[in-house]
């Protein structure tokens, strides 16, 4: 499939996991992609894995820094002539007893997962509106259900779900689509932080799991690419779970 020939995408969190797989998928379908992340070495690995000349480049960008978010959007437009697709994938999280969450960690989680997503959306809006583009945000199953030991993560991802819906309605008549994906149990480095903390009640973190197997980042990237593509022309404000049924159990 070449659903993104001539299109330009900006992908955050592109140095690893789902962001890298998304960049790979979009490039393989013809897009030019600005790969954004705070991890420079990871970005270089992503670029090497893409092996395309001139259709992908790296941009160091801390999404929680509003100026950096605006610079990244401007870089995509300057390098590739516009912007059609924004994928907000960057995120952090881990299990932690709520009593041990410091104000700094609470703030950092909200700043990266939620504010960062908003900053990129806001900066990209005029360009996406110009091209009748699409935004795909990565929320989480933890944005839909209660997940123990995840107060800040749940709060931030629930915010991403609602941010997605708010933008979807506000811009529906202007041709911009905004959807989100809610993964759960995807094999990436992030998953390593979701180990039950000492003294945790294990059944609280396993209660919703229907299967033991995990999914690959590329499986999420396939859904992101669909939502970003013209095939999803009539899909707006959708919240797509990719979690083997966890949130319906
Ligand atoms: N892996 C899962 O099972 C799972 C489940 C639900 C949601 N998610 C979400 O998917 C997204 C991608 O996570 P992943 O699983 O691929 O993890 P990952 O750790 O492999 O990738 C996250 C990327 O975000 C980057 N990042 C962190 N802080 C950043 C910042 N301030 N600015 C820019 N980039 C930053 C990291 O450097 C990293 O490259 C996250 O939003 C995560 O919450 C993942």
PDB file of C-alpha atoms and ligand atoms in Angstrom:
ATOM      1  CA  UNK A   1       0.000   0.000   0.000  1.00  0.00           C
ATOM      2  CA  UNK A   2       1.140   3.552  -0.759  1.00  0.00           C
ATOM      3  CA  UNK A   3      -1.486   5.545   1.109  1.00  0.00           C
ATOM      4  CA  UNK A   4       0.950   8.341   2.002  1.00  0.00           C
ATOM      5  CA  UNK A   5       2.650   9.145  -1.282  1.00  0.00           C
ATOM      6  CA  UNK A   6       3.384  12.874  -1.273  1.00  0.00           C
ATOM      7  CA  UNK A   7       2.202  13.268   2.335  1.00  0.00           C
ATOM      8  CA  UNK A   8       4.166  14.692   5.240  1.00  0.00           C
ATOM      9  CA  UNK A   9       3.981  13.319   8.778  1.00  0.00           C
ATOM     10  CA  UNK A  10       5.421  14.319  12.116  1.00  0.00           C
ATOM     11  CA  UNK A  11       5.833  11.463  14.605  1.00  0.00           C
ATOM     12  CA  UNK A  12       6.826  12.057  18.234  1.00  0.00           C
ATOM     13  CA  UNK A  13       8.369   9.305  20.314  1.00  0.00           C
ATOM     14  CA  UNK A  14       9.984   8.103  17.094  1.00  0.00           C
ATOM     15  CA  UNK A  15      13.215   6.905  18.741  1.00  0.00           C
ATOM     16  CA  UNK A  16      11.657   3.698  20.070  1.00  0.00           C
ATOM     17  CA  UNK A  17       8.750   1.299  20.208  1.00  0.00           C
ATOM     18  CA  UNK A  18       5.423   2.368  18.735  1.00  0.00           C
ATOM     19  CA  UNK A  19       6.754   5.721  17.477  1.00  0.00           C
ATOM     20  CA  UNK A  20       9.572   4.058  15.559  1.00  0.00           C
ATOM     21  CA  UNK A  21       7.191   1.464  14.098  1.00  0.00           C
ATOM     22  CA  UNK A  22       4.818   4.260  13.079  1.00  0.00           C
ATOM     23  CA  UNK A  23       7.600   6.166  11.327  1.00  0.00           C
ATOM     24  CA  UNK A  24       8.630   2.952   9.566  1.00  0.00           C
ATOM     25  CA  UNK A  25       5.094   2.233   8.432  1.00  0.00           C
ATOM     26  CA  UNK A  26       4.399   5.751   7.162  1.00  0.00           C
ATOM     27  CA  UNK A  27       7.709   5.945   5.298  1.00  0.00           C
ATOM     28  CA  UNK A  28       7.137   2.492   3.778  1.00  0.00           C
ATOM     29  CA  UNK A  29       3.829   3.806   2.422  1.00  0.00           C
ATOM     30  CA  UNK A  30       5.408   6.838   0.815  1.00  0.00           C
ATOM     31  CA  UNK A  31       5.330   9.584   3.473  1.00  0.00           C
ATOM     32  CA  UNK A  32       8.067  12.017   4.327  1.00  0.00           C
ATOM     33  CA  UNK A  33       8.447  11.828   8.091  1.00  0.00           C
ATOM     34  CA  UNK A  34       9.951  14.135  10.681  1.00  0.00           C
ATOM     35  CA  UNK A  35      10.989  11.829  13.522  1.00  0.00           C
ATOM     36  CA  UNK A  36      10.913  13.662  16.865  1.00  0.00           C
ATOM     37  CA  UNK A  37      12.159  12.510  20.244  1.00  0.00           C
ATOM     38  CA  UNK A  38      14.475  13.445  23.134  1.00  0.00           C
ATOM     39  CA  UNK A  39      16.604  10.360  22.494  1.00  0.00           C
ATOM     40  CA  UNK A  40      19.128  11.288  19.820  1.00  0.00           C
ATOM     41  CA  UNK A  41      20.792   7.871  19.549  1.00  0.00           C
ATOM     42  CA  UNK A  42      17.398   6.204  19.228  1.00  0.00           C
ATOM     43  CA  UNK A  43      16.405   8.628  16.489  1.00  0.00           C
ATOM     44  CA  UNK A  44      19.543   7.751  14.533  1.00  0.00           C
ATOM     45  CA  UNK A  45      18.695   4.040  14.835  1.00  0.00           C
ATOM     46  CA  UNK A  46      15.204   4.778  13.552  1.00  0.00           C
ATOM     47  CA  UNK A  47      16.583   6.695  10.585  1.00  0.00           C
ATOM     48  CA  UNK A  48      18.970   3.852   9.762  1.00  0.00           C
ATOM     49  CA  UNK A  49      16.113   1.363   9.900  1.00  0.00           C
ATOM     50  CA  UNK A  50      14.148   3.498   7.423  1.00  0.00           C
ATOM     51  CA  UNK A  51      16.919   3.494   4.821  1.00  0.00           C
ATOM     52  CA  UNK A  52      15.339   6.182   2.670  1.00  0.00           C
ATOM     53  CA  UNK A  53      17.162   9.150   1.275  1.00  0.00           C
ATOM     54  CA  UNK A  54      15.518  12.517   1.752  1.00  0.00           C
ATOM     55  CA  UNK A  55      12.158  11.333   3.050  1.00  0.00           C
ATOM     56  CA  UNK A  56      12.963  11.135   6.770  1.00  0.00           C
ATOM     57  CA  UNK A  57      14.925  13.216   9.208  1.00  0.00           C
ATOM     58  CA  UNK A  58      15.398  13.611  12.934  1.00  0.00           C
ATOM     59  CA  UNK A  59      14.415  16.442  15.209  1.00  0.00           C
ATOM     60  CA  UNK A  60      15.362  16.575  18.874  1.00  0.00           C
ATOM     61  CA  UNK A  61      12.184  17.685  20.595  1.00  0.00           C
ATOM     62  CA  UNK A  62      11.041  17.537  24.187  1.00  0.00           C
ATOM     63  CA  UNK A  63       7.298  17.580  23.650  1.00  0.00           C
ATOM     64  CA  UNK A  64       6.695  19.048  27.103  1.00  0.00           C
ATOM     65  CA  UNK A  65       8.498  22.211  25.979  1.00  0.00           C
ATOM     66  CA  UNK A  66       6.000  24.322  24.056  1.00  0.00           C
ATOM     67  CA  UNK A  67       8.728  26.175  22.152  1.00  0.00           C
ATOM     68  CA  UNK A  68      10.333  22.888  21.089  1.00  0.00           C
ATOM     69  CA  UNK A  69       6.952  21.577  19.952  1.00  0.00           C
ATOM     70  CA  UNK A  70       6.413  24.649  17.777  1.00  0.00           C
ATOM     71  CA  UNK A  71       9.941  24.400  16.390  1.00  0.00           C
ATOM     72  CA  UNK A  72       9.371  20.771  15.438  1.00  0.00           C
ATOM     73  CA  UNK A  73       6.192  21.585  13.525  1.00  0.00           C
ATOM     74  CA  UNK A  74       7.931  24.469  11.770  1.00  0.00           C
ATOM     75  CA  UNK A  75      10.823  22.139  10.880  1.00  0.00           C
ATOM     76  CA  UNK A  76       8.472  19.613   9.272  1.00  0.00           C
ATOM     77  CA  UNK A  77       6.802  22.324   7.228  1.00  0.00           C
ATOM     78  CA  UNK A  78      10.102  23.877   6.217  1.00  0.00           C
ATOM     79  CA  UNK A  79      11.789  20.594   5.288  1.00  0.00           C
ATOM     80  CA  UNK A  80       8.896  18.933   3.489  1.00  0.00           C
ATOM     81  CA  UNK A  81       6.599  21.779   2.441  1.00  0.00           C
ATOM     82  CA  UNK A  82       3.615  21.244   4.721  1.00  0.00           C
ATOM     83  CA  UNK A  83       2.038  18.816   7.151  1.00  0.00           C
ATOM     84  CA  UNK A  84      -0.676  16.196   6.598  1.00  0.00           C
ATOM     85  CA  UNK A  85      -0.364  13.878   9.569  1.00  0.00           C
ATOM     86  CA  UNK A  86       0.565  14.337  13.221  1.00  0.00           C
ATOM     87  CA  UNK A  87       1.139  11.252  15.366  1.00  0.00           C
ATOM     88  CA  UNK A  88       1.565  12.005  19.064  1.00  0.00           C
ATOM     89  CA  UNK A  89       3.275   8.895  20.364  1.00  0.00           C
ATOM     90  CA  UNK A  90       5.843  10.166  22.906  1.00  0.00           C
ATOM     91  CA  UNK A  91       5.025   9.126  26.430  1.00  0.00           C
ATOM     92  CA  UNK A  92       6.306   7.937  29.762  1.00  0.00           C
ATOM     93  CA  UNK A  93       4.839   5.850  32.543  1.00  0.00           C
ATOM     94  CA  UNK A  94       5.438   3.253  35.193  1.00  0.00           C
ATOM     95  CA  UNK A  95       3.740   1.524  38.092  1.00  0.00           C
ATOM     96  CA  UNK A  96       4.220   3.322  41.377  1.00  0.00           C
ATOM     97  CA  UNK A  97       2.400   3.466  44.693  1.00  0.00           C
ATOM     98  CA  UNK A  98       0.346   6.646  44.695  1.00  0.00           C
ATOM     99  CA  UNK A  99       1.788   7.634  48.082  1.00  0.00           C
ATOM    100  CA  UNK A 100       5.256   7.718  46.503  1.00  0.00           C
ATOM    101  CA  UNK A 101       4.441   9.926  43.518  1.00  0.00           C
ATOM    102  CA  UNK A 102       6.350  13.177  43.928  1.00  0.00           C
ATOM    103  CA  UNK A 103       4.907  16.451  42.644  1.00  0.00           C
ATOM    104  CA  UNK A 104       7.769  16.469  40.100  1.00  0.00           C
ATOM    105  CA  UNK A 105       6.889  13.028  38.748  1.00  0.00           C
ATOM    106  CA  UNK A 106       3.191  13.861  38.638  1.00  0.00           C
ATOM    107  CA  UNK A 107       3.956  17.060  36.743  1.00  0.00           C
ATOM    108  CA  UNK A 108       6.398  15.388  34.350  1.00  0.00           C
ATOM    109  CA  UNK A 109       3.941  12.650  33.437  1.00  0.00           C
ATOM    110  CA  UNK A 110       1.172  15.147  32.736  1.00  0.00           C
ATOM    111  CA  UNK A 111       3.583  17.491  30.932  1.00  0.00           C
ATOM    112  CA  UNK A 112       4.863  14.864  28.500  1.00  0.00           C
ATOM    113  CA  UNK A 113       1.798  12.683  27.960  1.00  0.00           C
ATOM    114  CA  UNK A 114      -0.943  15.294  27.991  1.00  0.00           C
ATOM    115  CA  UNK A 115       0.472  18.815  27.628  1.00  0.00           C
ATOM    116  CA  UNK A 116       2.992  17.645  25.034  1.00  0.00           C
ATOM    117  CA  UNK A 117       0.203  16.150  22.959  1.00  0.00           C
ATOM    118  CA  UNK A 118      -1.731  19.407  23.207  1.00  0.00           C
ATOM    119  CA  UNK A 119       1.277  21.576  22.307  1.00  0.00           C
ATOM    120  CA  UNK A 120       1.968  19.560  19.158  1.00  0.00           C
ATOM    121  CA  UNK A 121      -1.712  19.558  18.151  1.00  0.00           C
ATOM    122  CA  UNK A 122      -2.026  23.299  18.659  1.00  0.00           C
ATOM    123  CA  UNK A 123       1.154  24.103  16.744  1.00  0.00           C
ATOM    124  CA  UNK A 124       0.192  21.769  13.887  1.00  0.00           C
ATOM    125  CA  UNK A 125      -3.425  22.923  13.551  1.00  0.00           C
ATOM    126  CA  UNK A 126      -3.031  25.663  10.919  1.00  0.00           C
ATOM    127  CA  UNK A 127      -0.943  23.386   8.695  1.00  0.00           C
ATOM    128  CA  UNK A 128      -3.226  20.375   9.110  1.00  0.00           C
ATOM    129  CA  UNK A 129      -6.302  22.478   8.410  1.00  0.00           C
ATOM    130  CA  UNK A 130      -4.703  23.772   5.239  1.00  0.00           C
ATOM    131  CA  UNK A 131      -4.286  20.202   3.959  1.00  0.00           C
ATOM    132  CA  UNK A 132      -7.363  18.598   5.557  1.00  0.00           C
ATOM    133  CA  UNK A 133      -5.033  16.394   7.545  1.00  0.00           C
ATOM    134  CA  UNK A 134      -5.297  14.001  10.465  1.00  0.00           C
ATOM    135  CA  UNK A 135      -4.068  13.657  14.022  1.00  0.00           C
ATOM    136  CA  UNK A 136      -3.589  10.297  15.702  1.00  0.00           C
ATOM    137  CA  UNK A 137      -2.886  10.401  19.426  1.00  0.00           C
ATOM    138  CA  UNK A 138      -1.629   7.449  21.416  1.00  0.00           C
ATOM    139  CA  UNK A 139      -3.570   7.190  24.643  1.00  0.00           C
ATOM    140  CA  UNK A 140      -3.702   3.877  26.515  1.00  0.00           C
ATOM    141  CA  UNK A 141      -6.035   1.278  27.961  1.00  0.00           C
ATOM    142  CA  UNK A 142      -5.107   3.123  31.168  1.00  0.00           C
ATOM    143  CA  UNK A 143      -6.930   6.148  29.766  1.00  0.00           C
ATOM    144  CA  UNK A 144     -10.179   4.166  29.677  1.00  0.00           C
ATOM    145  CA  UNK A 145     -10.176   1.995  32.785  1.00  0.00           C
ATOM    146  CA  UNK A 146      -8.859   2.248  36.321  1.00  0.00           C
ATOM    147  CA  UNK A 147      -5.334   0.893  36.568  1.00  0.00           C
ATOM    148  CA  UNK A 148      -3.798   0.529  40.023  1.00  0.00           C
ATOM    149  CA  UNK A 149      -0.455   2.164  40.807  1.00  0.00           C
ATOM    150  CA  UNK A 150      -0.871   4.434  37.795  1.00  0.00           C
ATOM    151  CA  UNK A 151      -2.506   7.622  39.107  1.00  0.00           C
ATOM    152  CA  UNK A 152      -0.541  10.082  36.993  1.00  0.00           C
ATOM    153  CA  UNK A 153      -0.419   7.802  33.943  1.00  0.00           C
ATOM    154  CA  UNK A 154      -4.180   7.134  34.029  1.00  0.00           C
ATOM    155  CA  UNK A 155      -4.927  10.815  34.540  1.00  0.00           C
ATOM    156  CA  UNK A 156      -2.698  11.831  31.635  1.00  0.00           C
ATOM    157  CA  UNK A 157      -4.022   9.204  29.233  1.00  0.00           C
ATOM    158  CA  UNK A 158      -7.642   9.851  30.161  1.00  0.00           C
ATOM    159  CA  UNK A 159      -6.837  13.446  29.293  1.00  0.00           C
ATOM    160  CA  UNK A 160      -5.485  12.407  25.901  1.00  0.00           C
ATOM    161  CA  UNK A 161      -8.740  10.570  25.143  1.00  0.00           C
ATOM    162  CA  UNK A 162     -10.807  13.646  26.000  1.00  0.00           C
ATOM    163  CA  UNK A 163      -8.415  16.011  24.208  1.00  0.00           C
ATOM    164  CA  UNK A 164      -8.875  13.839  21.109  1.00  0.00           C
ATOM    165  CA  UNK A 165     -12.657  14.025  21.337  1.00  0.00           C
ATOM    166  CA  UNK A 166     -12.692  17.778  21.970  1.00  0.00           C
ATOM    167  CA  UNK A 167     -10.551  18.501  18.914  1.00  0.00           C
ATOM    168  CA  UNK A 168     -12.485  16.009  16.772  1.00  0.00           C
ATOM    169  CA  UNK A 169     -15.714  17.917  17.356  1.00  0.00           C
ATOM    170  CA  UNK A 170     -14.218  21.392  17.116  1.00  0.00           C
ATOM    171  CA  UNK A 171     -12.623  20.782  13.728  1.00  0.00           C
ATOM    172  CA  UNK A 172     -14.974  18.199  12.164  1.00  0.00           C
ATOM    173  CA  UNK A 173     -16.488  20.712   9.745  1.00  0.00           C
ATOM    174  CA  UNK A 174     -13.097  22.041   8.759  1.00  0.00           C
ATOM    175  CA  UNK A 175     -11.885  18.718   7.400  1.00  0.00           C
ATOM    176  CA  UNK A 176      -9.453  17.773  10.155  1.00  0.00           C
ATOM    177  CA  UNK A 177      -9.871  14.345  11.750  1.00  0.00           C
ATOM    178  CA  UNK A 178      -8.598  13.557  15.241  1.00  0.00           C
ATOM    179  CA  UNK A 179      -8.580   9.987  16.544  1.00  0.00           C
ATOM    180  CA  UNK A 180      -6.743   8.054  19.212  1.00  0.00           C
ATOM    181  CA  UNK A 181      -5.469   4.579  19.792  1.00  0.00           C
ATOM    182  CA  UNK A 182      -5.486   2.926  23.205  1.00  0.00           C
ATOM    183  CA  UNK A 183      -2.870   0.181  23.309  1.00  0.00           C
ATOM    184  CA  UNK A 184      -2.268  -2.231  26.144  1.00  0.00           C
ATOM    185  CA  UNK A 185       0.485  -4.826  26.397  1.00  0.00           C
ATOM    186  CA  UNK A 186       2.736  -3.877  23.489  1.00  0.00           C
ATOM    187  CA  UNK A 187       6.313  -5.156  23.534  1.00  0.00           C
ATOM    188  CA  UNK A 188       8.363  -1.962  23.967  1.00  0.00           C
ATOM    189  CA  UNK A 189      10.889  -0.646  26.510  1.00  0.00           C
ATOM    190  CA  UNK A 190       8.067   1.260  28.248  1.00  0.00           C
ATOM    191  CA  UNK A 191       6.487  -1.996  29.350  1.00  0.00           C
ATOM    192  CA  UNK A 192       9.544  -2.658  31.550  1.00  0.00           C
ATOM    193  CA  UNK A 193       8.407   0.135  33.887  1.00  0.00           C
ATOM    194  CA  UNK A 194       5.033  -1.502  34.375  1.00  0.00           C
ATOM    195  CA  UNK A 195       6.159  -4.113  36.894  1.00  0.00           C
ATOM    196  CA  UNK A 196       4.182  -4.264  40.127  1.00  0.00           C
ATOM    197  CA  UNK A 197       5.940  -2.157  42.778  1.00  0.00           C
ATOM    198  CA  UNK A 198       7.080  -3.803  46.058  1.00  0.00           C
ATOM    199  CA  UNK A 199       4.087  -4.616  48.242  1.00  0.00           C
ATOM    200  CA  UNK A 200       1.622  -4.346  45.355  1.00  0.00           C
ATOM    201  CA  UNK A 201      -1.562  -6.392  45.357  1.00  0.00           C
ATOM    202  CA  UNK A 202      -0.818  -8.437  42.256  1.00  0.00           C
ATOM    203  CA  UNK A 203      -4.426  -9.268  41.429  1.00  0.00           C
ATOM    204  CA  UNK A 204      -5.147  -5.565  41.064  1.00  0.00           C
ATOM    205  CA  UNK A 205      -2.766  -5.333  38.121  1.00  0.00           C
ATOM    206  CA  UNK A 206      -3.668  -8.659  36.517  1.00  0.00           C
ATOM    207  CA  UNK A 207      -7.443  -8.526  36.965  1.00  0.00           C
ATOM    208  CA  UNK A 208      -8.300  -7.436  33.422  1.00  0.00           C
ATOM    209  CA  UNK A 209      -5.801  -9.443  31.446  1.00  0.00           C
ATOM    210  CA  UNK A 210      -7.486 -11.972  29.125  1.00  0.00           C
ATOM    211  CA  UNK A 211      -4.377 -13.281  27.370  1.00  0.00           C
ATOM    212  CA  UNK A 212      -0.721 -13.568  28.302  1.00  0.00           C
ATOM    213  CA  UNK A 213       0.701 -12.767  24.884  1.00  0.00           C
ATOM    214  CA  UNK A 214       1.846  -9.297  23.939  1.00  0.00           C
ATOM    215  CA  UNK A 215       1.608  -7.454  20.631  1.00  0.00           C
ATOM    216  CA  UNK A 216       4.350  -5.942  18.499  1.00  0.00           C
ATOM    217  CA  UNK A 217       4.671  -2.158  17.998  1.00  0.00           C
ATOM    218  CA  UNK A 218       4.065  -2.682  14.275  1.00  0.00           C
ATOM    219  CA  UNK A 219       0.545  -3.899  15.066  1.00  0.00           C
ATOM    220  CA  UNK A 220      -0.252  -0.531  16.645  1.00  0.00           C
ATOM    221  CA  UNK A 221       1.499   1.292  13.804  1.00  0.00           C
ATOM    222  CA  UNK A 222      -0.831  -0.417  11.322  1.00  0.00           C
ATOM    223  CA  UNK A 223      -3.856   1.022  13.132  1.00  0.00           C
ATOM    224  CA  UNK A 224      -2.236   4.458  13.367  1.00  0.00           C
ATOM    225  CA  UNK A 225      -1.566   4.407   9.627  1.00  0.00           C
ATOM    226  CA  UNK A 226      -5.166   3.431   8.903  1.00  0.00           C
ATOM    227  CA  UNK A 227      -6.554   6.261  11.055  1.00  0.00           C
ATOM    228  CA  UNK A 228      -4.158   8.738   9.449  1.00  0.00           C
ATOM    229  CA  UNK A 229      -5.069   7.640   5.929  1.00  0.00           C
ATOM    230  CA  UNK A 230      -7.862   8.571   3.545  1.00  0.00           C
ATOM    231  CA  UNK A 231      -9.349   5.127   4.127  1.00  0.00           C
ATOM    232  CA  UNK A 232     -10.494   6.503   7.481  1.00  0.00           C
ATOM    233  CA  UNK A 233     -12.014   9.590   5.832  1.00  0.00           C
ATOM    234  CA  UNK A 234     -15.242   9.172   7.834  1.00  0.00           C
ATOM    235  CA  UNK A 235     -13.590   8.168  11.116  1.00  0.00           C
ATOM    236  CA  UNK A 236     -13.345  11.064  13.564  1.00  0.00           C
ATOM    237  CA  UNK A 237     -13.148  11.142  17.359  1.00  0.00           C
ATOM    238  CA  UNK A 238     -12.706   7.381  17.475  1.00  0.00           C
ATOM    239  CA  UNK A 239     -11.019   5.659  20.396  1.00  0.00           C
ATOM    240  CA  UNK A 240      -9.551   2.413  19.121  1.00  0.00           C
ATOM    241  CA  UNK A 241      -8.424  -0.156  21.686  1.00  0.00           C
ATOM    242  CA  UNK A 242      -5.591  -2.514  20.789  1.00  0.00           C
ATOM    243  CA  UNK A 243      -5.317  -4.572  23.948  1.00  0.00           C
ATOM    244  CA  UNK A 244      -6.646  -8.105  23.337  1.00  0.00           C
ATOM    245  CA  UNK A 245      -9.958  -7.197  24.958  1.00  0.00           C
ATOM    246  CA  UNK A 246      -8.627  -5.870  28.247  1.00  0.00           C
ATOM    247  CA  UNK A 247     -10.953  -2.882  28.494  1.00  0.00           C
ATOM    248  CA  UNK A 248     -14.085  -4.858  27.664  1.00  0.00           C
ATOM    249  CA  UNK A 249     -13.465  -7.558  30.250  1.00  0.00           C
TER     250      UNK A 249
HETATM  251  N1  LIG B   1       3.817  -0.349  25.251  1.00  0.00           N
HETATM  252  C1  LIG B   1       2.559  -0.412  25.668  1.00  0.00           C
HETATM  253  O1  LIG B   1       2.042  -1.474  26.033  1.00  0.00           O
HETATM  254  C2  LIG B   1       1.712   0.835  25.698  1.00  0.00           C
HETATM  255  C3  LIG B   1       0.420   0.713  26.189  1.00  0.00           C
HETATM  256  C4  LIG B   1      -0.369   1.837  26.229  1.00  0.00           C
HETATM  257  C5  LIG B   1       0.091   3.052  25.761  1.00  0.00           C
HETATM  258  N2  LIG B   1       1.365   3.141  25.296  1.00  0.00           N
HETATM  259  C6  LIG B   1       1.797   4.441  24.842  1.00  0.00           C
HETATM  260  O2  LIG B   1       2.459   4.348  23.602  1.00  0.00           O
HETATM  261  C7  LIG B   1       3.346   5.426  23.451  1.00  0.00           C
HETATM  262  C8  LIG B   1       4.688   4.915  22.969  1.00  0.00           C
HETATM  263  O3  LIG B   1       5.251   4.132  23.992  1.00  0.00           O
HETATM  264  P1  LIG B   1       6.127   2.850  23.699  1.00  0.00           P
HETATM  265  O4  LIG B   1       5.431   1.711  24.335  1.00  0.00           O
HETATM  266  O5  LIG B   1       6.497   2.773  22.291  1.00  0.00           O
HETATM  267  O6  LIG B   1       7.381   3.176  24.634  1.00  0.00           O
HETATM  268  P2  LIG B   1       8.892   3.556  24.321  1.00  0.00           P
HETATM  269  O7  LIG B   1       9.472   3.844  25.645  1.00  0.00           O
HETATM  270  O8  LIG B   1       9.488   2.516  23.458  1.00  0.00           O
HETATM  271  O9  LIG B   1       8.768   4.905  23.477  1.00  0.00           O
HETATM  272  C9  LIG B   1       8.447   6.136  24.056  1.00  0.00           C
HETATM  273  C10 LIG B   1       9.277   7.194  23.362  1.00  0.00           C
HETATM  274  O10 LIG B   1       8.874   8.476  23.862  1.00  0.00           O
HETATM  275  C11 LIG B   1      10.053   9.247  23.993  1.00  0.00           C
HETATM  276  N3  LIG B   1       9.871  10.339  24.915  1.00  0.00           N
HETATM  277  C12 LIG B   1       9.772  10.301  26.267  1.00  0.00           C
HETATM  278  N4  LIG B   1       9.690  11.537  26.766  1.00  0.00           N
HETATM  279  C13 LIG B   1       9.710  12.380  25.718  1.00  0.00           C
HETATM  280  C14 LIG B   1       9.655  13.794  25.597  1.00  0.00           C
HETATM  281  N5  LIG B   1       9.571  14.577  26.677  1.00  0.00           N
HETATM  282  N6  LIG B   1       9.687  14.333  24.362  1.00  0.00           N
HETATM  283  C15 LIG B   1       9.812  13.548  23.261  1.00  0.00           C
HETATM  284  N7  LIG B   1       9.884  12.205  23.323  1.00  0.00           N
HETATM  285  C16 LIG B   1       9.832  11.632  24.535  1.00  0.00           C
HETATM  286  C17 LIG B   1      11.089   8.255  24.489  1.00  0.00           C
HETATM  287  O11 LIG B   1      12.415   8.755  24.325  1.00  0.00           O
HETATM  288  C18 LIG B   1      10.781   7.053  23.635  1.00  0.00           C
HETATM  289  O12 LIG B   1      11.505   7.062  22.439  1.00  0.00           O
HETATM  290  C19 LIG B   1       3.393   6.133  24.803  1.00  0.00           C
HETATM  291  O13 LIG B   1       2.582   7.287  24.770  1.00  0.00           O
HETATM  292  C20 LIG B   1       2.806   5.117  25.746  1.00  0.00           C
HETATM  293  O14 LIG B   1       2.208   5.696  26.883  1.00  0.00           O
HETATM  294  C21 LIG B   1       2.188   2.065  25.251  1.00  0.00           C
END
